[in-house]
Coordinates of C-alpha atoms and ligand atoms in Angstrom, one line a residue:
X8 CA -60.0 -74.9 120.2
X9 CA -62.2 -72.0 119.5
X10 CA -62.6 -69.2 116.2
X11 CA -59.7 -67.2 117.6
X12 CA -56.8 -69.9 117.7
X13 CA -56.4 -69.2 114.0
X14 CA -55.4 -65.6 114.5
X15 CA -52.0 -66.1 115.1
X16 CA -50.3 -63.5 117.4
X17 CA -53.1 -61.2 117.2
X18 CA -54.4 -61.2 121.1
X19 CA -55.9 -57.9 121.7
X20 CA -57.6 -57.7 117.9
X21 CA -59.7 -61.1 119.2
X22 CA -60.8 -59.5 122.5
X23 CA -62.1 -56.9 120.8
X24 CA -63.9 -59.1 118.2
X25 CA -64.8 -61.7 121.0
X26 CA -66.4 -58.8 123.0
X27 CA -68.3 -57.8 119.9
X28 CA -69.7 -61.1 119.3
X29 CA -70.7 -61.5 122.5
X30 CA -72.4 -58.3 122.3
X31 CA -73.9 -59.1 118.9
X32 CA -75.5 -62.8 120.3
X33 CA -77.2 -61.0 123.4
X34 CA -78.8 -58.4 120.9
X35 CA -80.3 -61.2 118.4
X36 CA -81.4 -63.0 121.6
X37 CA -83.2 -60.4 122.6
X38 CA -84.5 -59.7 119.1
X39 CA -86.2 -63.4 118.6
X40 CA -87.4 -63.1 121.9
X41 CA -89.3 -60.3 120.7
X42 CA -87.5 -57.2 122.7
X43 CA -86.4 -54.0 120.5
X44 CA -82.6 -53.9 121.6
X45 CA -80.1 -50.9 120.4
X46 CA -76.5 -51.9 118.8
X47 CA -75.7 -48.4 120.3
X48 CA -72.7 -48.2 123.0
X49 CA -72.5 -52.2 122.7
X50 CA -69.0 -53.8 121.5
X51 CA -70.7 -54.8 118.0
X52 CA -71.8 -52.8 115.1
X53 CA -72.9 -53.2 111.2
X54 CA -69.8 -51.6 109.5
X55 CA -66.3 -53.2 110.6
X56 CA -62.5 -52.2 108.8
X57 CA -60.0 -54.7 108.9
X58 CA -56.5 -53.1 108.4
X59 CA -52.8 -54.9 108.6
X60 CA -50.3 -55.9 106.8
X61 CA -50.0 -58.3 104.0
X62 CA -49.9 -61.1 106.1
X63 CA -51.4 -60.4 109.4
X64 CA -54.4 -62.5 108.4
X65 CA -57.2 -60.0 107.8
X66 CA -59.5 -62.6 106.0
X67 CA -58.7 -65.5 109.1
X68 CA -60.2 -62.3 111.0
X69 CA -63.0 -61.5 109.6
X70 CA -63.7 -65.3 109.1
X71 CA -63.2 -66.0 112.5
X72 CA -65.6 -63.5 113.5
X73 CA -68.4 -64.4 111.1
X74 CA -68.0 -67.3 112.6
X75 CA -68.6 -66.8 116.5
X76 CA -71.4 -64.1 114.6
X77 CA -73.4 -67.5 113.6
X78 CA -72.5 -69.6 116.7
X79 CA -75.1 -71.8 118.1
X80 CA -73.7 -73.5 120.2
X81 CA -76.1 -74.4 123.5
X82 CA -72.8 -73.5 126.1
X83 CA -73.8 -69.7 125.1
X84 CA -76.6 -69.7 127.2
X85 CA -74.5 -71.2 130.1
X86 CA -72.5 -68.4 130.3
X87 CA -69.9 -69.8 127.7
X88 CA -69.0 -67.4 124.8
X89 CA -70.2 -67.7 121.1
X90 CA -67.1 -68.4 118.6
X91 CA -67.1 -72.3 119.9
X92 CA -65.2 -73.7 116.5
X93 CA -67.3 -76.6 116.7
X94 CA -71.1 -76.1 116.0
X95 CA -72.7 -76.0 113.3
X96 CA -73.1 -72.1 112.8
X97 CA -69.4 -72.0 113.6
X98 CA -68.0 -74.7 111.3
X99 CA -70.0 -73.9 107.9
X100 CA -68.5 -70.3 108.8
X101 CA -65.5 -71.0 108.8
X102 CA -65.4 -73.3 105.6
X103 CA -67.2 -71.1 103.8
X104 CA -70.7 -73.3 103.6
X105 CA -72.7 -71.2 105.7
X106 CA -75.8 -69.7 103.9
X107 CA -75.7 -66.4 106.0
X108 CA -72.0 -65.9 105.2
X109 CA -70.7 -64.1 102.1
X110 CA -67.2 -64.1 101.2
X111 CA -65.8 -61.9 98.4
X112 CA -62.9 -62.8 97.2
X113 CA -61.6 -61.6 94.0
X114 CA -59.1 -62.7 91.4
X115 CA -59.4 -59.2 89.8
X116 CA -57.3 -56.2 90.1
X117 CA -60.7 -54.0 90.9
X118 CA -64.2 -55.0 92.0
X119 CA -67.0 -53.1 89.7
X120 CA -70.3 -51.3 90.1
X121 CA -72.2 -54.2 89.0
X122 CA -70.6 -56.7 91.4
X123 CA -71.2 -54.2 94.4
X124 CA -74.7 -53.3 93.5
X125 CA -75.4 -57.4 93.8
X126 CA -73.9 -57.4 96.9
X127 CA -75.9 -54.4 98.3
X128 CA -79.2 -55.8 97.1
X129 CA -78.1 -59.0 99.3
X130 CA -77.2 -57.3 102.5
X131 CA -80.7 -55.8 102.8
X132 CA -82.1 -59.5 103.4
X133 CA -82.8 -60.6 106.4
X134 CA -80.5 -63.7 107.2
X135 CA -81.6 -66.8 106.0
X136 CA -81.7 -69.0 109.4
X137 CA -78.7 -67.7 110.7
X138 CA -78.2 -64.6 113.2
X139 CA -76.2 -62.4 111.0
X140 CA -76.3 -61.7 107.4
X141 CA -72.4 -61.4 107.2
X142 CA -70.6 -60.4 104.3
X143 CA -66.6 -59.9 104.3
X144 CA -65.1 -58.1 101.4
X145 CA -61.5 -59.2 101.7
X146 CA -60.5 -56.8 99.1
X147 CA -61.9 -54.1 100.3
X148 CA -59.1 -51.9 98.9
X149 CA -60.1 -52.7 95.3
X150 CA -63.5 -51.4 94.9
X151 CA -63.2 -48.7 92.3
X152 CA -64.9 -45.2 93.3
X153 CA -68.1 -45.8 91.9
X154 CA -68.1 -49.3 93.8
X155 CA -67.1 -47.5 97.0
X156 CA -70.2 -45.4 96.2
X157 CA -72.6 -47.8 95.9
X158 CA -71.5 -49.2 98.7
X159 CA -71.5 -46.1 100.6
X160 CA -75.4 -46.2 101.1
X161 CA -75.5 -49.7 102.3
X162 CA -72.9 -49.1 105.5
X163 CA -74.5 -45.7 105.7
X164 CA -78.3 -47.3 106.4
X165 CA -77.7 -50.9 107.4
X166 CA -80.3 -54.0 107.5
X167 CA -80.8 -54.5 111.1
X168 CA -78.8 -57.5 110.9
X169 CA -76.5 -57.4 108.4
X170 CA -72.9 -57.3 109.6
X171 CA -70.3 -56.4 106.7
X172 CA -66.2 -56.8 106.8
X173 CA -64.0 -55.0 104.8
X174 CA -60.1 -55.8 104.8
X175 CA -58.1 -53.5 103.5
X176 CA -54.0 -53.4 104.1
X177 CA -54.4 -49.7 105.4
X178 CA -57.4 -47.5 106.4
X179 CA -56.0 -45.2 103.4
X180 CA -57.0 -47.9 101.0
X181 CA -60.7 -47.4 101.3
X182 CA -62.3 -43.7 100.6
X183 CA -62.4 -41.7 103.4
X184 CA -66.3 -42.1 103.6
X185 CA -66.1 -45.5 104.0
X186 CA -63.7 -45.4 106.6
X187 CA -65.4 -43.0 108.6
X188 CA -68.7 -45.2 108.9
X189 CA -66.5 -48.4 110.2
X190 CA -65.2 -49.9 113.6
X191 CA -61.6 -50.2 112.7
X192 CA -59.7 -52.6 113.8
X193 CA -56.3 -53.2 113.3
X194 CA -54.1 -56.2 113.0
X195 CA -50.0 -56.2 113.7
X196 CA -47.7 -58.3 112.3
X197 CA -47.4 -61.5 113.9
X198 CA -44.3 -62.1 115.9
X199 CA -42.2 -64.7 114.3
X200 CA -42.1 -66.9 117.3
X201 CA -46.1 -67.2 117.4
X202 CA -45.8 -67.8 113.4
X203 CA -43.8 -71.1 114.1
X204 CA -45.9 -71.8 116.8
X205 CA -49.2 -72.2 114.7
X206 CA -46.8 -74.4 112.3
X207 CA -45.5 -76.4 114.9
X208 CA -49.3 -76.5 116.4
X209 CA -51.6 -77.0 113.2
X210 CA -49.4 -78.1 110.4
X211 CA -47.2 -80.7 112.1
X212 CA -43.9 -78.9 110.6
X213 CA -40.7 -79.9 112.6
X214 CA -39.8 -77.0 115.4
X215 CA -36.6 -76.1 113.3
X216 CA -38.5 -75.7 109.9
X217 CA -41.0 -73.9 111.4
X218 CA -38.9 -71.8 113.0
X219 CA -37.0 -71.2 110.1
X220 CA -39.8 -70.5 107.7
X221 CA -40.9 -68.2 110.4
X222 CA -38.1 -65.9 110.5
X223 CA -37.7 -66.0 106.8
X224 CA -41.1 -65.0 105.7
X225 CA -40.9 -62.0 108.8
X226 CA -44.2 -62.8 110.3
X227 CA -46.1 -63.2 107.2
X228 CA -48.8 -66.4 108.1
X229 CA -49.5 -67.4 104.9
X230 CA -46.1 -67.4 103.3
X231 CA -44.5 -69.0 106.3
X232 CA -46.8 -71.7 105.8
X233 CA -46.3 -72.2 102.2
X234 CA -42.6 -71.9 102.6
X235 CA -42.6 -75.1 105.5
X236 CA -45.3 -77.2 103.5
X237 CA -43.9 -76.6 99.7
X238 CA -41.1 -78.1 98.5
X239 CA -41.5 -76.1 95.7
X240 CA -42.2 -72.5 97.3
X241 CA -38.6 -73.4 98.6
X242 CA -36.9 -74.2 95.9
X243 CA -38.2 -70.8 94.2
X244 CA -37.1 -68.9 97.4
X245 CA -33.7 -70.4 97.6
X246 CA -32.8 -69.7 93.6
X247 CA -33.8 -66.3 94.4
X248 CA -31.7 -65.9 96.9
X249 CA -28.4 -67.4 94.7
X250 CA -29.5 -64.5 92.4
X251 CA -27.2 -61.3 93.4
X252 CA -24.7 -63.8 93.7
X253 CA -25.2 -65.2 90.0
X254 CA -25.5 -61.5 88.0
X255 CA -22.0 -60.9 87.8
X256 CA -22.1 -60.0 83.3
X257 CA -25.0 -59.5 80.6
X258 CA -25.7 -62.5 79.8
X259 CA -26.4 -64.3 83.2
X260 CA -28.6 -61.2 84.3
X261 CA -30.7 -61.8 81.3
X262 CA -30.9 -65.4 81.9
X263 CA -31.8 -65.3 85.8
X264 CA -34.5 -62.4 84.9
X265 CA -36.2 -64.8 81.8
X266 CA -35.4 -67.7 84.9
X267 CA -37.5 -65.9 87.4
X268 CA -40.4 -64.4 85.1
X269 CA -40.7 -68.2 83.7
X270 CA -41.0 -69.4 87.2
X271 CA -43.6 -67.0 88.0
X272 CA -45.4 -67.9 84.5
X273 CA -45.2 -71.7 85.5
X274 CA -46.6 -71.1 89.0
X275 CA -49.8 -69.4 87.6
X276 CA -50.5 -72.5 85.0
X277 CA -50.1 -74.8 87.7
X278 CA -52.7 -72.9 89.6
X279 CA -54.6 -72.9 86.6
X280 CA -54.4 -77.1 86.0
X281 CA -55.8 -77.2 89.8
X282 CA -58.6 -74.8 88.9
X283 CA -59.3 -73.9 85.4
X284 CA -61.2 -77.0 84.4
X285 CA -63.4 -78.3 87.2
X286 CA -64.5 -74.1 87.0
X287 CA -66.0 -75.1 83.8
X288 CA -66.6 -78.3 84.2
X289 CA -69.3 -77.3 87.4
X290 CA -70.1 -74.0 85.1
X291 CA -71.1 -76.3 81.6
X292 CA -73.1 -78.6 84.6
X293 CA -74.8 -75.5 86.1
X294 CA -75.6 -74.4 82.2
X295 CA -76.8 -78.0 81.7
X296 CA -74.4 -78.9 79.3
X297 CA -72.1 -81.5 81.2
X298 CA -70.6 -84.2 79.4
X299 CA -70.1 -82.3 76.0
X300 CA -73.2 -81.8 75.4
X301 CA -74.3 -78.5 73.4
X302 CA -74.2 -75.4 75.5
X303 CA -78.0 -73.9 75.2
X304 CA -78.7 -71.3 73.1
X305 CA -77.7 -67.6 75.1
X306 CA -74.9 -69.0 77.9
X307 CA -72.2 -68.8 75.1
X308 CA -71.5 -65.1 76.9
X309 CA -71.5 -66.7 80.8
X310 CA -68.8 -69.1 79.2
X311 CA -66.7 -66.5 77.9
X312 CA -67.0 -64.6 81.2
X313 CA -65.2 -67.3 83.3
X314 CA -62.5 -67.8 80.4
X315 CA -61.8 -64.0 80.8
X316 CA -61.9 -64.4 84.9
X317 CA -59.5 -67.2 84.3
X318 CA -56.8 -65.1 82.2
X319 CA -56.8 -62.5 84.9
X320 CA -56.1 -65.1 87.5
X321 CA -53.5 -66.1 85.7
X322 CA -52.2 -63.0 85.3
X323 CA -52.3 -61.8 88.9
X324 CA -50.6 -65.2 89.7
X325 CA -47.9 -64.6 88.3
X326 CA -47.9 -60.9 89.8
X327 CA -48.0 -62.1 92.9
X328 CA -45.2 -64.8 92.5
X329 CA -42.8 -61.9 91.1
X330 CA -43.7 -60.0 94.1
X331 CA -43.0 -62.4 96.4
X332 CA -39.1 -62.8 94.7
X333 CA -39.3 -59.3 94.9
X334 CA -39.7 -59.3 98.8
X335 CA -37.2 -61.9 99.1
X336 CA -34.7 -60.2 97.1
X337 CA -35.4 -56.8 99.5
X338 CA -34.9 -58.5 102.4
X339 CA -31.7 -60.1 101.2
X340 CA -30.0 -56.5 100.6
X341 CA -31.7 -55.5 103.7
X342 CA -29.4 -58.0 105.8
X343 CA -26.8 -57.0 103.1
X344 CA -26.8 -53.7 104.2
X345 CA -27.4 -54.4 108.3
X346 CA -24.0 -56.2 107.8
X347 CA -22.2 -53.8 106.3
X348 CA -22.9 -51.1 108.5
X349 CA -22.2 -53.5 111.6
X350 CA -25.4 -54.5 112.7
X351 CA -25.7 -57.9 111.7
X352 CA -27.2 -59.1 114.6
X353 CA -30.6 -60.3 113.5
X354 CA -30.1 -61.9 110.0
X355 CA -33.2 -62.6 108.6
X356 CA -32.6 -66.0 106.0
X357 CA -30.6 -68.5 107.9
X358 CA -29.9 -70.7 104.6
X359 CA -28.6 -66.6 102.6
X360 CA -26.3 -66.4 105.4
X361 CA -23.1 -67.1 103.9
X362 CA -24.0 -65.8 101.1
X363 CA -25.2 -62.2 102.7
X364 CA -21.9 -62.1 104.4
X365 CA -20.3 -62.5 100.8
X366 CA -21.6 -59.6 99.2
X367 CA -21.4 -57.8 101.7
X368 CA -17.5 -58.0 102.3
X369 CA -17.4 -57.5 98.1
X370 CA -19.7 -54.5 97.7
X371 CA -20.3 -50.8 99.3
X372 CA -23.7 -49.7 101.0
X373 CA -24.0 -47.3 98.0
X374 CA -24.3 -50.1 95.8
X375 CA -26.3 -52.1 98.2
X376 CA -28.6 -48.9 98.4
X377 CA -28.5 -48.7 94.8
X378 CA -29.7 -52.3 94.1
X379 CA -32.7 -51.8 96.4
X380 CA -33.8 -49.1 94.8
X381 CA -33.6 -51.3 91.6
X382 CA -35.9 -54.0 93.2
X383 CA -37.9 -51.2 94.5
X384 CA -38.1 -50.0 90.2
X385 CA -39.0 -52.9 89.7
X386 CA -42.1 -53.6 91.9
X387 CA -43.1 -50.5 90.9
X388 CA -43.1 -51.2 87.3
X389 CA -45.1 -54.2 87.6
X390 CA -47.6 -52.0 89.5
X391 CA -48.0 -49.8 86.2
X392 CA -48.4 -53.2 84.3
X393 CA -45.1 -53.1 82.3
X394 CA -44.6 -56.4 80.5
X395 CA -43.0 -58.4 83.3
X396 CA -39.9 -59.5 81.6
X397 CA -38.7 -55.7 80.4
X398 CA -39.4 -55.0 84.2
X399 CA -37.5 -57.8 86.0
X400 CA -34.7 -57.7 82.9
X401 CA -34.0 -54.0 84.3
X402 CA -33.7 -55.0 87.5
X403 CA -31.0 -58.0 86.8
X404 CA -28.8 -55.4 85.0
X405 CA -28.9 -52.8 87.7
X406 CA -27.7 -56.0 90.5
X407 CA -24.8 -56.5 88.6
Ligands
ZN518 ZN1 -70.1 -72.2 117.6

């Protein structure tokens, strides 16, 4: 077991970062032992660009990397490369512990000035006892422009050993200055059959689930994972997929779109049980004020902060649920529509078989074209933050 068994069908992308980091541990070797070495021409450098697909696992990526970036493991200087899994440097890396590793993750639909000014100011420390400074932006693609400014100057004149990761789904997604200081590298989507593998390897899921969630979830890590290990991700997937089946009048469109927008709404308060109050639980503790005590005087404003990060949460939660009926729904009218015109030979959902070939043999492409375009509406609505329910309600009509 090393760093790069979690990127899951991704071979060539950890060569490339494996190369890097063995370039990177020869260059602070040579540092501490007092030498003045040049990044120049190596494999490594300060500015990297993750790009893929939702799904390919750009944050496992850059994790794994700032990872074998902090290994210290003795085999290294035995000829052995850095990225073991198991040293110190490599396992507070990769659970997110390690002093010298930042990871920026956020629950908000755009990362500010503020926050990026904060994280410039840190990048231009030397690491704390670590070999790299690293700090991954996993949203890379949500810094506003001013953000993307800001950052600009720090990728432009880097610490000499700060590394920082930006993930992004596309290089598009970041402003063209960014991009153009970066080493891109880019991720695929996983084949399905390496997807079930890492279920089969690291979750324990039976061959035929895994295979299954695999092939429904085309490749996507995350959601294949979900889909094999929660009941309830199932459930949600499979009354999805009884939806173009069920829309046949008024009335049970409007039900299945309220049924589907409640589902989403009920997914993003059970994320928000989980979360919500040990957040302020550990924030009232921090503030001195566990055990309802008082909060002191000023902090009323840091409080209110967290309750407003909270709502968002919740509010992208539920996005994201939507979306991922959305996707379903897609690819259910995408096997549709490979039926009809005779290619049926890869269905996607084993368990919407029957129920692809039915709608199929009832309905034209037109209409099949039609509905995806509906679904297609519909994402794109949510994207310009109509109320979900108007959005989704439209959608149900145009399936009937
Ligand atoms: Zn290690």
């Amino acid at each position: 077991m090393t760093v790069w068994d979690d990127l899951v069908g991704q071979d060539q992308a950890a060569e490339r970062l494996a190369a890097a980091a063995r370039d990177a541990d020869a260059y602070v070797t040579a540092v501490e032992r007092g030498e003045r070495p040049e990044l120049s021409g190596s494999s490594m450098t300060h500015a990297w660009l993750f790009t893929g697909p939702p799904g390919s696992g750009r944050p496992t990526a850059a994790r794994a990397f700032a990872a074998a970036l902090q290994c210290v493991s003795p085999d290294r200087a035995l000829g052995g490369q850095p990225g073991c899994g198991f040293c110190d440097g490599c396992h507070t890396s990769l659970v997110g512990t390690h002093a010298d590793v930042e990871i920026v993750r956020t629950d908000l639909l755009s990362i500010g000035v503020k926050e990026t000014r904060e994280l410039v100011r840190r990048a231009q420390l030397s690491p704390a006892g670590g070999r790299w400074q690293v700090i991954v932006l996993e949203d890379a693609d949500r810094l506003t422009e001013g953000a993307g400014n800001v950052l600009l100057k720090a990728v432009e004149e880097p610490a000499p050993r700060t590394v920082w990761l930006l993930c992004a789904p596309s290089t598009e997604d970041v402003l063209p200055t960014i991009r153009s200081r970066c080493r891109q590298l880019s991720l695929r989507t996983p084949p399905v059959a390496a997807v079930a593998d890492m279920l089969i390897r690291r979750d324990g899921v039976e061959p035929e689930a895994a295979h299954a969630a695999a092939r429904a979830t085309q490749g996507h890590v995350d959601r294949a994972r979900r889909l094999a290990t929660d009941e309830r991700a199932r459930a949600r997937r499979l009354a999805v997929l009884r939806l173009p089946e069920r829309v046949a009048d008024v009335g049970a469109a409007l039900r299945a779109a309220q049924e589907l927008v409640d589902a989403a709404a009920e997914d993003a308060k059970q994320l928000a049980e989980e979360l919500d109050g040990k957040e302020t639980d550990e924030l009232r503790a921090a503030l001195g004020a566990a055990d309802g005590k008082r909060l002191p005087r000023g902090t009323a404003g840091v409080m209110k902060d967290l309750e407003d990060r909270q709502k968002r949460r919740a509010t992208r939660t539920q996005r994201d649920t939507l979306d991922l009926a959305l996707t379903d729904l897609t690819a259910f009218y995408r096997d549709v529509l490979a039926h009809q015109l005779g290619f049926s030979g890869g269905l996607a959902g084993g368990e919407s078989e029957e129920s692809v070939r039915r709608v199929a043999g009832a309905t034209r492409p037109e209409q099949t074209l039609r509905r995806m375009e509906a679904v297609l509406d519909c994402r794109r609505a949510l994207d310009r933050n109509v109320a979900p329910l108007l959005a989704v309600e439209a959608m149900t009509m145009a399936l009937r």
